[in-house]
CSV table of N, CA and C in Angstrom, one decimal:
chain,number,residue,atom,x,y,z
G,1,UNK,N,90.2,113.0,135.7
G,1,UNK,CA,90.9,113.4,134.5
G,1,UNK,C,90.6,114.8,134.1
G,2,UNK,N,91.6,115.6,133.9
G,2,UNK,CA,91.4,117.0,133.6
G,2,UNK,C,91.4,117.2,132.1
G,3,UNK,N,90.6,118.2,131.7
G,3,UNK,CA,90.6,118.6,130.3
G,3,UNK,C,91.6,119.6,130.0
G,4,UNK,N,92.4,119.4,129.0
G,4,UNK,CA,93.5,120.4,128.7
G,4,UNK,C,92.8,121.8,128.4
G,5,UNK,N,93.5,122.8,128.8
G,5,UNK,CA,93.0,124.2,128.6
G,5,UNK,C,93.4,124.6,127.1
G,6,UNK,N,92.4,124.7,126.3
G,6,UNK,CA,92.6,125.1,124.9
G,6,UNK,C,92.0,126.5,124.6
G,7,UNK,N,92.8,127.3,124.1
G,7,UNK,CA,92.3,128.7,123.7
G,7,UNK,C,91.9,128.6,122.2
G,8,UNK,N,90.6,128.6,121.9
G,8,UNK,CA,90.2,128.4,120.5
G,8,UNK,C,90.7,129.6,119.6
G,9,UNK,N,90.8,130.8,120.2
G,9,UNK,CA,91.2,131.9,119.4
G,9,UNK,C,92.7,131.7,118.9
G,10,UNK,N,93.6,131.3,119.9
G,10,UNK,CA,94.9,131.2,119.5
G,10,UNK,C,95.1,130.0,118.5
G,11,UNK,N,94.3,129.0,118.7
G,11,UNK,CA,94.3,127.8,117.8
G,11,UNK,C,93.9,128.2,116.4
G,12,UNK,N,92.8,129.0,116.3
G,12,UNK,CA,92.3,129.5,115.1
G,12,UNK,C,93.4,130.3,114.4
G,13,UNK,N,94.0,131.2,115.2
G,13,UNK,CA,95.1,132.1,114.6
G,13,UNK,C,96.3,131.3,114.2
G,14,UNK,N,96.6,130.3,114.9
G,14,UNK,CA,97.7,129.4,114.5
G,14,UNK,C,97.4,128.7,113.2
G,15,UNK,N,96.1,128.3,113.0
G,15,UNK,CA,95.7,127.7,111.7
G,15,UNK,C,95.9,128.7,110.6
G,16,UNK,N,95.5,129.9,110.8
G,16,UNK,CA,95.7,130.9,109.7
G,16,UNK,C,97.2,131.1,109.4
G,17,UNK,N,98.0,131.3,110.5
G,17,UNK,CA,99.4,131.4,110.2
G,17,UNK,C,100.0,130.3,109.5
G,18,UNK,N,99.6,129.1,109.9
G,18,UNK,CA,100.1,127.9,109.2
G,18,UNK,C,99.8,127.9,107.7
G,19,UNK,N,98.5,128.3,107.4
G,19,UNK,CA,98.1,128.3,106.0
G,19,UNK,C,98.9,129.4,105.2
G,20,UNK,N,99.2,130.5,105.8
G,20,UNK,CA,99.9,131.6,105.2
G,20,UNK,C,101.4,131.1,104.9
G,21,UNK,N,101.9,130.4,105.9
G,21,UNK,CA,103.3,130.0,105.8
G,21,UNK,C,103.6,128.8,104.9
G,22,UNK,N,102.5,128.0,104.8
G,22,UNK,CA,102.8,126.7,104.1
G,22,UNK,C,102.1,126.4,102.8
G,23,UNK,N,101.1,127.3,102.5
G,23,UNK,CA,100.4,127.1,101.2
G,23,UNK,C,101.0,128.0,100.2
G,24,UNK,N,100.8,127.7,98.9
G,24,UNK,CA,101.3,128.6,97.8
G,24,UNK,C,100.7,130.0,97.9
G,25,UNK,N,101.5,131.0,97.7
G,25,UNK,CA,101.0,132.4,97.8
G,25,UNK,C,99.7,132.6,96.9
G,26,UNK,N,99.7,132.1,95.6
G,26,UNK,CA,98.6,132.3,94.8
G,26,UNK,C,97.3,131.8,95.4
G,27,UNK,N,97.4,130.6,96.1
G,27,UNK,CA,96.2,130.0,96.7
G,27,UNK,C,95.7,130.9,97.8
G,28,UNK,N,96.6,131.4,98.7
G,28,UNK,CA,96.2,132.2,99.8
G,28,UNK,C,95.6,133.5,99.2
G,29,UNK,N,96.2,134.1,98.2
G,29,UNK,CA,95.7,135.4,97.6
G,29,UNK,C,94.3,135.2,97.0
G,30,UNK,N,94.1,134.0,96.3
G,30,UNK,CA,92.8,133.7,95.7
G,30,UNK,C,91.7,133.7,96.7
G,31,UNK,N,92.0,133.1,97.9
G,31,UNK,CA,91.0,133.0,99.0
G,31,UNK,C,90.7,134.4,99.5
G,32,UNK,N,91.8,135.2,99.7
G,32,UNK,CA,91.7,136.6,100.2
G,32,UNK,C,90.8,137.4,99.3
G,33,UNK,N,91.0,137.2,98.0
G,33,UNK,CA,90.3,138.0,97.0
G,33,UNK,C,88.9,137.4,96.6
G,34,UNK,N,88.5,136.4,97.4
G,34,UNK,CA,87.1,136.0,97.2
G,34,UNK,C,86.8,134.8,96.4
G,35,UNK,N,87.8,134.0,96.1
G,35,UNK,CA,87.6,132.8,95.3
G,35,UNK,C,86.5,131.9,95.9
G,36,UNK,N,85.6,131.4,95.1
G,36,UNK,CA,84.6,130.4,95.6
G,36,UNK,C,84.6,129.3,94.6
G,37,UNK,N,84.4,128.1,95.0
G,37,UNK,CA,84.4,127.7,96.4
G,37,UNK,C,85.9,127.8,97.0
G,38,UNK,N,85.9,127.9,98.3
G,38,UNK,CA,87.2,127.9,98.9
G,38,UNK,C,87.9,126.5,98.8
G,39,UNK,N,89.2,126.5,98.7
G,39,UNK,CA,89.9,125.2,98.7
G,39,UNK,C,89.6,124.5,100.0
G,40,UNK,N,89.6,123.1,100.0
G,40,UNK,CA,89.2,122.3,101.2
G,40,UNK,C,89.9,122.7,102.5
G,41,UNK,N,91.2,123.0,102.5
G,41,UNK,CA,91.8,123.4,103.8
G,41,UNK,C,91.2,124.6,104.4
G,42,UNK,N,90.9,125.6,103.6
G,42,UNK,CA,90.3,126.8,104.1
G,42,UNK,C,88.9,126.5,104.6
G,43,UNK,N,88.1,125.7,103.9
G,43,UNK,CA,86.8,125.3,104.3
G,43,UNK,C,86.8,124.6,105.6
G,44,UNK,N,87.8,123.7,105.8
G,44,UNK,CA,88.0,122.9,107.0
G,44,UNK,C,88.2,123.9,108.2
G,45,UNK,N,89.1,124.8,108.1
G,45,UNK,CA,89.3,125.8,109.2
G,45,UNK,C,88.1,126.6,109.5
G,46,UNK,N,87.4,127.0,108.4
G,46,UNK,CA,86.2,127.8,108.6
G,46,UNK,C,85.1,127.0,109.4
G,47,UNK,N,84.9,125.8,109.0
G,47,UNK,CA,83.9,124.9,109.6
G,47,UNK,C,84.4,124.5,111.1
G,48,UNK,N,85.6,124.2,111.2
G,48,UNK,CA,86.1,123.8,112.5
G,48,UNK,C,86.0,124.8,113.6
G,49,UNK,N,86.2,126.1,113.3
G,49,UNK,CA,86.2,127.2,114.3
G,49,UNK,C,84.9,128.0,114.2
G,50,UNK,N,83.9,127.5,113.4
G,50,UNK,CA,82.6,128.2,113.2
G,50,UNK,C,82.8,129.7,112.8
G,51,UNK,N,83.7,129.9,111.8
G,51,UNK,CA,84.0,131.2,111.3
G,51,UNK,C,83.4,131.3,109.9
G,52,UNK,N,82.7,132.3,109.6
G,52,UNK,CA,82.1,132.4,108.2
G,52,UNK,C,83.3,132.6,107.2
G,53,UNK,N,83.1,132.1,106.0
G,53,UNK,CA,84.1,132.3,105.0
G,53,UNK,C,84.5,133.8,104.8
G,54,UNK,N,83.5,134.6,104.9
G,54,UNK,CA,83.8,136.1,104.8
G,54,UNK,C,84.8,136.5,105.9
G,55,UNK,N,84.5,136.1,107.2
G,55,UNK,CA,85.3,136.5,108.3
G,55,UNK,C,86.7,135.9,108.2
G,56,UNK,N,86.8,134.7,107.7
G,56,UNK,CA,88.1,134.0,107.5
G,56,UNK,C,88.9,134.8,106.5
G,57,UNK,N,88.3,135.3,105.5
G,57,UNK,CA,89.0,136.1,104.5
G,57,UNK,C,89.5,137.4,105.1
G,58,UNK,N,88.7,138.0,105.9
G,58,UNK,CA,89.1,139.3,106.6
G,58,UNK,C,90.3,139.0,107.5
G,59,UNK,N,90.2,138.0,108.3
G,59,UNK,CA,91.3,137.7,109.2
G,59,UNK,C,92.6,137.3,108.4
G,60,UNK,N,92.4,136.5,107.4
G,60,UNK,CA,93.6,136.1,106.5
G,60,UNK,C,94.2,137.4,105.9
G,61,UNK,N,93.4,138.3,105.4
G,61,UNK,CA,93.9,139.5,104.8
G,61,UNK,C,94.7,140.3,105.8
G,62,UNK,N,94.2,140.4,107.0
G,62,UNK,CA,94.9,141.2,108.0
G,62,UNK,C,96.3,140.6,108.3
G,63,UNK,N,96.3,139.3,108.5
G,63,UNK,CA,97.6,138.6,108.8
G,63,UNK,C,98.5,138.7,107.6
G,64,UNK,N,98.0,138.6,106.4
G,64,UNK,CA,98.8,138.6,105.2
G,64,UNK,C,99.4,140.0,105.0
G,65,UNK,N,98.6,141.1,105.4
G,65,UNK,CA,99.1,142.4,105.4
G,65,UNK,C,100.2,142.7,106.4
G,66,UNK,N,100.2,142.0,107.5
G,66,UNK,CA,101.2,142.1,108.5
G,66,UNK,C,102.5,141.6,108.1
G,67,UNK,N,102.5,140.6,107.2
G,67,UNK,CA,103.7,139.9,106.7
G,67,UNK,C,104.3,140.7,105.6
G,68,UNK,N,103.6,141.6,104.9
G,68,UNK,CA,104.1,142.4,103.8
G,68,UNK,C,104.9,143.6,104.2
């Protein structure tokens, strides 16, 4: 039985894109601007991919800027 090839970076990036595209803008902006505690969906992504909340905010901010 083979293990599917999963690229965790693209999966993490897909999660960030999903949040930006599907969550209310004020919620995404609040996280980017440092809201604590983070809403559960953001905490889940942070924990799942072993990314610190600070780095998640930096990555989200970068993607958010690309959409603007």
